[in-house]
Coordinates of C-alpha atoms in Angstrom, one line a residue:
Chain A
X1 CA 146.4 -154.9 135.0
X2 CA 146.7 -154.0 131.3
X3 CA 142.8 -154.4 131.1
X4 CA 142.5 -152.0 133.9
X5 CA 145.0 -149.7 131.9
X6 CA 142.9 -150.1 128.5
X7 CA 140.0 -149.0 130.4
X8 CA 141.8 -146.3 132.2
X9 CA 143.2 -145.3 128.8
X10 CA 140.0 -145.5 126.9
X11 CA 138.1 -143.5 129.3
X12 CA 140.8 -140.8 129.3
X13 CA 140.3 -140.5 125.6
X14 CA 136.2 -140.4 125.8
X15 CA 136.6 -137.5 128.4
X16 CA 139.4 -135.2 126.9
X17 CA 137.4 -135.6 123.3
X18 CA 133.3 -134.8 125.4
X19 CA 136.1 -131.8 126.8
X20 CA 136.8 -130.5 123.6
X21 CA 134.2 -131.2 122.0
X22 CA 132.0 -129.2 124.6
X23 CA 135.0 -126.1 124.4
X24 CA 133.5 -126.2 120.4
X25 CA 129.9 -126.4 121.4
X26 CA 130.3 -123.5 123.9
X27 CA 131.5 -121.0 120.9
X28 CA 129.1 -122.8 118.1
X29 CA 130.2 -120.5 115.4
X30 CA 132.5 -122.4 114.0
X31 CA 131.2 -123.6 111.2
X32 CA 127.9 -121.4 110.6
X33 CA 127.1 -120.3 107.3
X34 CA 126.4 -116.9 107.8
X35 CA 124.7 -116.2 104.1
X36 CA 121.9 -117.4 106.1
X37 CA 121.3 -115.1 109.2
X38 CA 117.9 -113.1 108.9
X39 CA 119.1 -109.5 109.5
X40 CA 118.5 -107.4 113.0
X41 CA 114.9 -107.1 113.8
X42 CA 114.1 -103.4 114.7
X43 CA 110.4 -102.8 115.5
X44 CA 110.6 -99.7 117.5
X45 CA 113.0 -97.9 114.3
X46 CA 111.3 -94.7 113.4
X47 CA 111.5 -93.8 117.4
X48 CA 114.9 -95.3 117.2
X49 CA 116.1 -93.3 114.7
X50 CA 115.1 -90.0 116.2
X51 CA 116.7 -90.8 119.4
X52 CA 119.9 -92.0 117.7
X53 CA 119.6 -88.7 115.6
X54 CA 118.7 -86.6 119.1
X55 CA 122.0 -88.5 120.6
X56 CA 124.3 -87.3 118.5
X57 CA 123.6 -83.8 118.3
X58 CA 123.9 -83.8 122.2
X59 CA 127.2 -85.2 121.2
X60 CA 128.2 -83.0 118.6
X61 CA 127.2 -79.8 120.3
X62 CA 127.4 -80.3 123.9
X63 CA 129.2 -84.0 125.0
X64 CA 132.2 -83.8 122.8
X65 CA 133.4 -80.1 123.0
X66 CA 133.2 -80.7 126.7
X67 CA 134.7 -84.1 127.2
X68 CA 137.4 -82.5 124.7
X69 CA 138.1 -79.4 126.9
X70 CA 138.0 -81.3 129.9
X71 CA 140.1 -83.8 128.5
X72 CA 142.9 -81.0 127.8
X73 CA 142.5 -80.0 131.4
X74 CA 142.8 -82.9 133.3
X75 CA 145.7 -85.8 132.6
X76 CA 144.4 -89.1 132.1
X77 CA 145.7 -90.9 134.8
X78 CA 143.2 -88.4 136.7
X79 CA 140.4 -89.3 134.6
X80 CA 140.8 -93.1 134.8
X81 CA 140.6 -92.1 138.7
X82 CA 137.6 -90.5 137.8
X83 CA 136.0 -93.6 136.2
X84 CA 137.7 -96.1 138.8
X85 CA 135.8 -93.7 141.9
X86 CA 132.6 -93.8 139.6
X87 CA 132.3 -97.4 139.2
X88 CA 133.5 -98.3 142.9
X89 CA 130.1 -96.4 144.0
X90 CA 128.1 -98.8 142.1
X91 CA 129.1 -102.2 144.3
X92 CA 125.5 -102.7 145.5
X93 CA 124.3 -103.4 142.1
X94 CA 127.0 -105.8 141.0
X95 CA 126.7 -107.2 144.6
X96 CA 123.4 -108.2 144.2
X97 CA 123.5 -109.5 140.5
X98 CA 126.3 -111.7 141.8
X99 CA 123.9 -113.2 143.9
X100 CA 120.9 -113.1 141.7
X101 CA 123.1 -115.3 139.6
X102 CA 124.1 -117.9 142.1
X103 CA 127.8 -116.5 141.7
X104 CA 128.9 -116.3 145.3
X105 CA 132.9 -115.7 144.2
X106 CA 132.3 -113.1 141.8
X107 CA 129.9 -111.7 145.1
X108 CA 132.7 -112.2 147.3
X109 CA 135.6 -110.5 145.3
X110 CA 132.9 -107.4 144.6
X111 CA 133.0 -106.7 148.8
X112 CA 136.4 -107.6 149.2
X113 CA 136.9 -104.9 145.9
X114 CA 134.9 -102.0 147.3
X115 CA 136.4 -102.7 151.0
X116 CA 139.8 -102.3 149.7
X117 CA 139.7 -99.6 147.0
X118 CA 137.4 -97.4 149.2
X119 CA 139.9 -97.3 151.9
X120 CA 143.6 -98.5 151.0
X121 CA 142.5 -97.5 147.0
X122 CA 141.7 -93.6 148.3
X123 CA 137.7 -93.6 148.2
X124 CA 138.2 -95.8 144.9
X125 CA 140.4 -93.4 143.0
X126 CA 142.8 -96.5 142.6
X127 CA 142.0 -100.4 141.8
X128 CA 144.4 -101.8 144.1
X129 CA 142.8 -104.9 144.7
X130 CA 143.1 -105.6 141.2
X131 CA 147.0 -104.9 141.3
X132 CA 147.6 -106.0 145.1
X133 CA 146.1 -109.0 145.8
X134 CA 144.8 -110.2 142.4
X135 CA 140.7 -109.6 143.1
X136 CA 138.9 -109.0 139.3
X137 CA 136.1 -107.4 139.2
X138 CA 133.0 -108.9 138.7
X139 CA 130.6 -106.5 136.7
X140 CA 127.1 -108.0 136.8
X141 CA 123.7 -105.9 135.9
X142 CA 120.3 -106.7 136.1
X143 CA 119.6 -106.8 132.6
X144 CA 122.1 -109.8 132.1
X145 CA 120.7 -111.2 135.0
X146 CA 117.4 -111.2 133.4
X147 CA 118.9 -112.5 130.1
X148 CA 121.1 -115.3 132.3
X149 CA 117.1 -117.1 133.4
X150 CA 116.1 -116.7 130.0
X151 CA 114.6 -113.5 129.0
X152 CA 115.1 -112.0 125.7
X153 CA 116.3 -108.9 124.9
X154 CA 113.1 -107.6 123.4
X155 CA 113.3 -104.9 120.9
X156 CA 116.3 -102.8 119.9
X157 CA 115.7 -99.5 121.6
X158 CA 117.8 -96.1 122.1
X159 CA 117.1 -93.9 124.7
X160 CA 117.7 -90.5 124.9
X161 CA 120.5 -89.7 126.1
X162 CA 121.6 -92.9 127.7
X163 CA 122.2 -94.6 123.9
X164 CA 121.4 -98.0 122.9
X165 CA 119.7 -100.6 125.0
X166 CA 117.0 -102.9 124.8
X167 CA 113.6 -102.7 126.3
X168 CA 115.0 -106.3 129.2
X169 CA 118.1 -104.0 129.7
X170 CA 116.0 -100.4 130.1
X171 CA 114.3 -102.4 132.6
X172 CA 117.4 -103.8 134.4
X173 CA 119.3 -100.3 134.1
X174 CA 115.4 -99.1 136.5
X175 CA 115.8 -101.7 138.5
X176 CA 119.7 -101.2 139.0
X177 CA 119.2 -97.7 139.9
X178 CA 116.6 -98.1 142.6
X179 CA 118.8 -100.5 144.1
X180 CA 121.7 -97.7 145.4
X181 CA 121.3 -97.4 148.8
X182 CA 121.2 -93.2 147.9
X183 CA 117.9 -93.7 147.6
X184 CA 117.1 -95.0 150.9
X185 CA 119.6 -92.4 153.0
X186 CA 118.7 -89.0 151.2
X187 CA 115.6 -87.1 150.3
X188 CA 114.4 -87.3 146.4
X189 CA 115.4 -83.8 145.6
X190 CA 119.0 -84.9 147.0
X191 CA 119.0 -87.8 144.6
X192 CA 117.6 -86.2 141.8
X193 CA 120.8 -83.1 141.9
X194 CA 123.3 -86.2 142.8
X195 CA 122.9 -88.5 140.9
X196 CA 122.2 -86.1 138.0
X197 CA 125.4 -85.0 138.9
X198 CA 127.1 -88.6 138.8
X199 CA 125.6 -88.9 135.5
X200 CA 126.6 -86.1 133.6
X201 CA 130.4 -86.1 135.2
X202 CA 130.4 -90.5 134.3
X203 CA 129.5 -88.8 130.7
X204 CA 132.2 -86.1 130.4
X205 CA 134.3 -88.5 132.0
X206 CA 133.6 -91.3 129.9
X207 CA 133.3 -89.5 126.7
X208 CA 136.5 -87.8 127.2
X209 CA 138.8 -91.5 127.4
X210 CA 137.1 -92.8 124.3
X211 CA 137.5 -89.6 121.9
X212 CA 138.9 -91.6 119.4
X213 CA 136.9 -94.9 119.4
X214 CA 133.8 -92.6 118.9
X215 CA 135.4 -90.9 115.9
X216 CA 137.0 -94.1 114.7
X217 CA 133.5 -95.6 114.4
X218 CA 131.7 -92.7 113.2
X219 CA 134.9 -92.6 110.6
X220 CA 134.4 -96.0 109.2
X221 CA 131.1 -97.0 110.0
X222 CA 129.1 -97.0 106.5
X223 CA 125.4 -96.9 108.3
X224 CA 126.4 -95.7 111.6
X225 CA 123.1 -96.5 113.4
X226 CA 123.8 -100.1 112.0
X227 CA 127.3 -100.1 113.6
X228 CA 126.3 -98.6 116.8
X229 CA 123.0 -101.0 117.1
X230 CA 125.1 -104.3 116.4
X231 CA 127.7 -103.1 118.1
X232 CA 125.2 -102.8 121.3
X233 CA 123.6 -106.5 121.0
X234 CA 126.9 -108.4 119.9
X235 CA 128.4 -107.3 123.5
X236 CA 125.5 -107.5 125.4
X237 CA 125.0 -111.1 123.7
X238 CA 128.4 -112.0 124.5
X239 CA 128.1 -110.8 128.4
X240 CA 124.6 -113.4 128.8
X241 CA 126.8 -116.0 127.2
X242 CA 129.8 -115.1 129.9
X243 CA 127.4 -115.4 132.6
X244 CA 125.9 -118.9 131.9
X245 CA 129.6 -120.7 131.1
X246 CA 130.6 -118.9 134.2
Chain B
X1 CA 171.9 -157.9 116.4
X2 CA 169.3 -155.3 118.2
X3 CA 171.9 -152.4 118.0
X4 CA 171.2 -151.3 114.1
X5 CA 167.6 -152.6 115.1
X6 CA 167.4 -149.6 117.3
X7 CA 169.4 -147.5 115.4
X8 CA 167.1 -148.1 112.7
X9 CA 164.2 -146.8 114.8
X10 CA 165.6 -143.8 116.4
X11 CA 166.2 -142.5 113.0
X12 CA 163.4 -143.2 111.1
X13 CA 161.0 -141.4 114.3
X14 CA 163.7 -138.7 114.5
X15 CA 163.4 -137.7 110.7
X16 CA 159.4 -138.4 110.9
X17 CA 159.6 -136.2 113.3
X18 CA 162.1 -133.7 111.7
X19 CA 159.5 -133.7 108.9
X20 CA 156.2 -133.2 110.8
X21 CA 156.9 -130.3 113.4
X22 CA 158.0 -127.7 111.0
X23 CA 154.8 -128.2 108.8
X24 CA 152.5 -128.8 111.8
X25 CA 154.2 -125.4 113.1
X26 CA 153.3 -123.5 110.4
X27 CA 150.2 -125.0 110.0
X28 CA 148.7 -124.3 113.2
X29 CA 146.2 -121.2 113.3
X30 CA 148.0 -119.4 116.2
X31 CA 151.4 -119.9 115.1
X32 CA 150.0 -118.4 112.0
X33 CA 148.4 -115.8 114.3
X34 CA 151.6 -114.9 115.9
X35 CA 154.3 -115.5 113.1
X36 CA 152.3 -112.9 111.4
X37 CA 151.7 -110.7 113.8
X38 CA 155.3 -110.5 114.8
X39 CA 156.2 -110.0 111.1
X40 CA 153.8 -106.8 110.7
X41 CA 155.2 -105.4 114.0
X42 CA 158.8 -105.3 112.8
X43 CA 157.8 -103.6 109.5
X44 CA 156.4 -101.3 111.6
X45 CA 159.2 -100.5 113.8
X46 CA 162.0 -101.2 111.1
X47 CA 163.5 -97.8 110.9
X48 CA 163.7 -97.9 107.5
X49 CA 160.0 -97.0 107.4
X50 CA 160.2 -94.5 110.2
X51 CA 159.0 -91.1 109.2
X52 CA 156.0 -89.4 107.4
X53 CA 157.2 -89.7 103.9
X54 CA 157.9 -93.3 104.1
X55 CA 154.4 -93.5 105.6
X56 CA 153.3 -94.7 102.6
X57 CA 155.8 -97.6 101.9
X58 CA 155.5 -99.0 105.9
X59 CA 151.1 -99.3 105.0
X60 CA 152.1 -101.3 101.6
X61 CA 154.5 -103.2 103.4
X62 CA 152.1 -104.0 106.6
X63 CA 149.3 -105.0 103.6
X64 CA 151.6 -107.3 102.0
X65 CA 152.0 -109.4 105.1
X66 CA 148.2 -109.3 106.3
X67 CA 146.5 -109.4 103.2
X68 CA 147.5 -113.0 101.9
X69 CA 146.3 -114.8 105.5
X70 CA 142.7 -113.1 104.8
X71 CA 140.2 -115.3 102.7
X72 CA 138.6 -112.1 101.1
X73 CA 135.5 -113.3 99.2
X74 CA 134.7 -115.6 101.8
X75 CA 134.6 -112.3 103.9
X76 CA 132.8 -110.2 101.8
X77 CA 130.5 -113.2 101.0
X78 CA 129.7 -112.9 105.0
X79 CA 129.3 -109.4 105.5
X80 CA 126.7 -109.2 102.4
X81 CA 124.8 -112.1 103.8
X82 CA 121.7 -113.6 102.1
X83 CA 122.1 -110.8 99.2
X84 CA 125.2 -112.7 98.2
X85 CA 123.5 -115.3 96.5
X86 CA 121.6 -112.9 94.1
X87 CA 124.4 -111.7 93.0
X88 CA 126.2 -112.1 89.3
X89 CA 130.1 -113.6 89.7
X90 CA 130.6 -110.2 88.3
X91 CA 129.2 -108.2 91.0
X92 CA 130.7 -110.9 93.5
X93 CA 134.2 -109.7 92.7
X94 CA 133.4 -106.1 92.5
X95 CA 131.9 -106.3 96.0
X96 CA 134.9 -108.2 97.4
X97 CA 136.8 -105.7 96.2
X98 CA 135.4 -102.5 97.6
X99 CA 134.7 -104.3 100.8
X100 CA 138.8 -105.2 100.5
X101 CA 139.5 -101.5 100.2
X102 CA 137.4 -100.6 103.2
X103 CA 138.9 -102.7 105.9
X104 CA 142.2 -101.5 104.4
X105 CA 141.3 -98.0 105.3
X106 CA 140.1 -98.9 108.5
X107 CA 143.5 -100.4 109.0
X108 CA 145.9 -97.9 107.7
X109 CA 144.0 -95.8 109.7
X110 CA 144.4 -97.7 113.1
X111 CA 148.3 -98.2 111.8
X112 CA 149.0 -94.7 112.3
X113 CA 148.2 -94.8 116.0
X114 CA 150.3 -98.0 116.6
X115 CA 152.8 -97.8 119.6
X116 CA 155.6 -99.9 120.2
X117 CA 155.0 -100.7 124.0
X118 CA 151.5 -102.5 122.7
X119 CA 151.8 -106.0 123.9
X120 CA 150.1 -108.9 122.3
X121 CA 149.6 -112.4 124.1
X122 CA 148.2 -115.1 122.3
X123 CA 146.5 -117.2 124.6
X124 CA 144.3 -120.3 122.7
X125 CA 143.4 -121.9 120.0
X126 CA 140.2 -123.9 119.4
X127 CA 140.3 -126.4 116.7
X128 CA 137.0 -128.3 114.4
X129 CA 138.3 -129.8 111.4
X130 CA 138.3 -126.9 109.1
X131 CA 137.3 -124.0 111.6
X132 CA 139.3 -122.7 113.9
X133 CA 139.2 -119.5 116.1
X134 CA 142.6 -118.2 118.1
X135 CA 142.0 -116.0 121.2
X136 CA 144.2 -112.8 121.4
X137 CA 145.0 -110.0 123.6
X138 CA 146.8 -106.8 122.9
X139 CA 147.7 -104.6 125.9
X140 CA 147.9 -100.7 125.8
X141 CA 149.6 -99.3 128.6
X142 CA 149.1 -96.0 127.2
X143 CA 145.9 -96.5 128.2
X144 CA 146.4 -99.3 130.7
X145 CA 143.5 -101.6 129.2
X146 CA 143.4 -104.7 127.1
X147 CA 141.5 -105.3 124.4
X148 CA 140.5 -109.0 123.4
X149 CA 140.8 -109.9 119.8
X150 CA 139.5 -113.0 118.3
X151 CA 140.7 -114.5 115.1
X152 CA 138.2 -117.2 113.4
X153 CA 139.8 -119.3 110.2
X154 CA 139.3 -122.2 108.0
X155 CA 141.3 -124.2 106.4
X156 CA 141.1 -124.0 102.6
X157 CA 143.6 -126.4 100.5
X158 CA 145.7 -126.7 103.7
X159 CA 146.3 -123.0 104.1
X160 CA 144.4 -121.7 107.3
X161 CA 143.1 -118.1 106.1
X162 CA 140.9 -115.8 108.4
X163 CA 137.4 -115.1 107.8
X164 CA 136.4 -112.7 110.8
X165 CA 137.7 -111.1 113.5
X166 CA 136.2 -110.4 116.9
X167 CA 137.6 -107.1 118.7
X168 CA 136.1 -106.8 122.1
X169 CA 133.6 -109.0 121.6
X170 CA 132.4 -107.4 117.9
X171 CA 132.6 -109.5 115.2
X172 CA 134.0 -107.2 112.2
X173 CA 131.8 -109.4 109.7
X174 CA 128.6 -109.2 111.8
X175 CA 129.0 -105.6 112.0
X176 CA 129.3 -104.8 108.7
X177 CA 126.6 -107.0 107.7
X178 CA 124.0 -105.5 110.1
X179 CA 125.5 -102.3 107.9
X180 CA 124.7 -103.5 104.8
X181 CA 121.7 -105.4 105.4
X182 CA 120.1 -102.2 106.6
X183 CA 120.9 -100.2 103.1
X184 CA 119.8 -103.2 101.2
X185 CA 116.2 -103.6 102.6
X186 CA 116.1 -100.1 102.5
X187 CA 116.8 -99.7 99.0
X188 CA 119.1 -102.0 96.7
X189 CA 122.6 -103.2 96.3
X190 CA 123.6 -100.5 93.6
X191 CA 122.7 -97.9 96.1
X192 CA 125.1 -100.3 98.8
X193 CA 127.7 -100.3 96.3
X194 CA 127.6 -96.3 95.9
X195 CA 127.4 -96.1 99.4
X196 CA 130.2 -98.2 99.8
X197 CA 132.2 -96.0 97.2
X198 CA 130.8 -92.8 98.7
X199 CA 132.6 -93.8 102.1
X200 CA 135.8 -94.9 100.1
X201 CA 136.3 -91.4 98.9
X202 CA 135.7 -89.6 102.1
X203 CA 138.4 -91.9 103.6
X204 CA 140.5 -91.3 100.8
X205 CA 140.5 -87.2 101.7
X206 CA 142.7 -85.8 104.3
X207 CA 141.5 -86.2 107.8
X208 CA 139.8 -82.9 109.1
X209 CA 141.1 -84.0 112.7

């Protein structure tokens, strides 16, 4: 008997110690010395730069005087709706990345999501099956999928427009968009003015909820196209990493 | 003849015990973490700093608790990255300095906007000899969202001290080194230092918003 315990004891050590120790080798930056990191590559700079310049003129002179004026017009709570009916539209994508990834319970709570915000949530004006019955959302795009089997990010790149991205997640944001069943049920000129539509109302919309973080890191960023472009990669890092421990 | 035996035993594990939680309590990074946290929240709502002319006093205050549970040049050593190790002890400090004032801006800045319904939950730490990281959440229902934060530490003389943190998935430190990293291959670190100083000032001047 007390053998049998030992054992039983000794094995319960091994595996909460391989438990931790696997908890420290799934965040690895404990203990890097970072005097050592080789800085950002960024091949594709001199077009990068332009864009990023291009970007924020849109922003000065167009984007933030109308996310700012819409933003006095309509109440938050309304423009949260906004974004909630927005994102609700996009359940095919994150659907099918689910799946792509092998992750049938994020697939499975993306349905059950769109099923019951487009209906008891008001076309997806309200998340109530985040707040009713407990179902999280499960954002998945093609460019993490890509990055989940192994693909690298390629160069930094910044789109007009659209901001930063990287030349994997340009391609995922394509192949996202041809996914949306739009494309199948309407005419190209139809998709072409709606989805232009969609896009410029997701930026008003958007824009006009994060005023402040975009003057906050314009305000104490000291190379802003630094900020912006780590800023980018860090997150989009961290979402990969999310997928594979998942 | 057991009885004191006992006796004996109880008391020596009760005061071994007496002795060990309070220091293992204040020793552990999330207590620190929280204890901290909780101590710059009440400065902030003590109504003795309420007000815009003692607007001053409640930032000093707030910096006085934060400041000592950052290690500072082992941040600033971070954020300059490889360039650190070219530099003179001289310029070490003065960089760990400017840097200091920076993330104090940033801070007084985001102190303004502080609200007292913000709710923090302080949900893990992680442990490795020295190194530690504490994972944090602070929840806005202003804006009904929660943003993760993510304190990393080590341990230096037995005094855990923080050396990065990670809001929404940013690491502060990598940031700002991707920042200066950029002005220093570009041109040198007397030029990052102006920058730096440059940036300092512009803070320092009334907000045009």
């Amino acid at each position: 008997m007390s053998t049998k315990l030992k054992v039983a004891i000794f094995i319960g050590v091994l595996s909460t110690g391989l438990a931790s120790q696997s908890v420290l080798a799934q965040t690895g930056t404990l203990e890097q010395d970072e005097t050592e990191h080789a800085p950002l590559a960024d091949p594709l700079e001199p077009f990068n730069q332009k864009m990023f310049w291009f970007n924020l003129r849109v922003d000065e002179y167009v984007l933030r005087p109308v996310a700012t004026g819409y933003s006095k017009v309509v109440p938050e709570p309304a423009r949260q709706s906004v974004g909630r009916f927005l994102k609700n539209l996009g359940v095919v994508e994150r659907f099918a990345n689910n799946l792509f990834q092998g992750k049938l319970p994020g697939a499975g709570r993306e349905i059950g999501r769109f099923a019951i915000n487009t209906t008891l949530g008001g076309v997806g004006l309200f998340d109530v099956a985040d707040q009713w019955f407990g179902l999280k959302e499960s954002p998945k795009d093609f460019g993490q999928t890509l990055g989940f089997y192994g693909v690298s990010s390629g160069p930094y790149l910044v789109l007009p427009f659209y901001g930063p991205s990287t030349v994997r997640d340009t391609v995922g944001m394509a192949v996202d968009s041809a996914m949306n069943p739009m494309n199948y049920l309407l005419s190209t000129v139809e998709v072409i003015a709606i989805r232009g539509g969609l896009t410029v109302t997701n930026a008003v919309n958007y824009r006009s909820l994060n005023l402040q973080l975009f003057e906050d890191v314009d305000r104490y960023a000291v190379d802003l196209y630094g900020a912006v472009q780590d800023g980018y990669l860090q997150r989009r890092e961290k979402a990969i990493q999310e997928a594979l421990q998942e | 003849m057991t009885r004191p035996h006992v006796f004996f035993h109880k008391f020596l594990t009760l005061s071994l015990l007496a002795w060990a939680l309070p220091a293992w309590a204040a020793d552990s990074p999330l207590t620190l973490i929280r204890s901290t946290t909780e101590r710059a929240r009440a400065a902030l709502q003590d109504p003795a700093y309420q007000g815009d002319d003692r607007r001053q006093a409640c930032v000093d205050k707030v910096k006085e608790i934060l400041l000592p549970q950052f290690d500072s040049p082992e941040i600033a050593k971070r954020t300059l990255g490889p360039s650190w190790r070219d530099r003179t002890d001289a310029q070490r400090k003065e960089f760990t300095q400017l840097f200091i004032q920076l993330i104090e801006k940033t801070y007084s800045g985001a102190l303004d906007r502080y609200n007292s319904d913000v709710q923090f939950f302080y949900d893990q730490e992680r442990v490795d000899g020295d190194f530690a990281e504490v994972d944090t959440r602070i929840f806005a229902p202003a804006q009904n969202k929660t943003f993760s934060v993510n304190y990393h530490l080590h341990n230096v003389d037995g005094k855990w001290l923080i050396y990065d943190i990670v809001a929404e998935n940013v690491s502060l430190v990598r940031n700002y080194r991707n920042q200066f990293n950029r002005i220093l291959s570009k041109s040198s670190y007397e030029d990052l230092v102006q920058t730096i100083q440059a940036k300092l000032k512009q803070l320092s001047a009334p907000s045009s918003s």
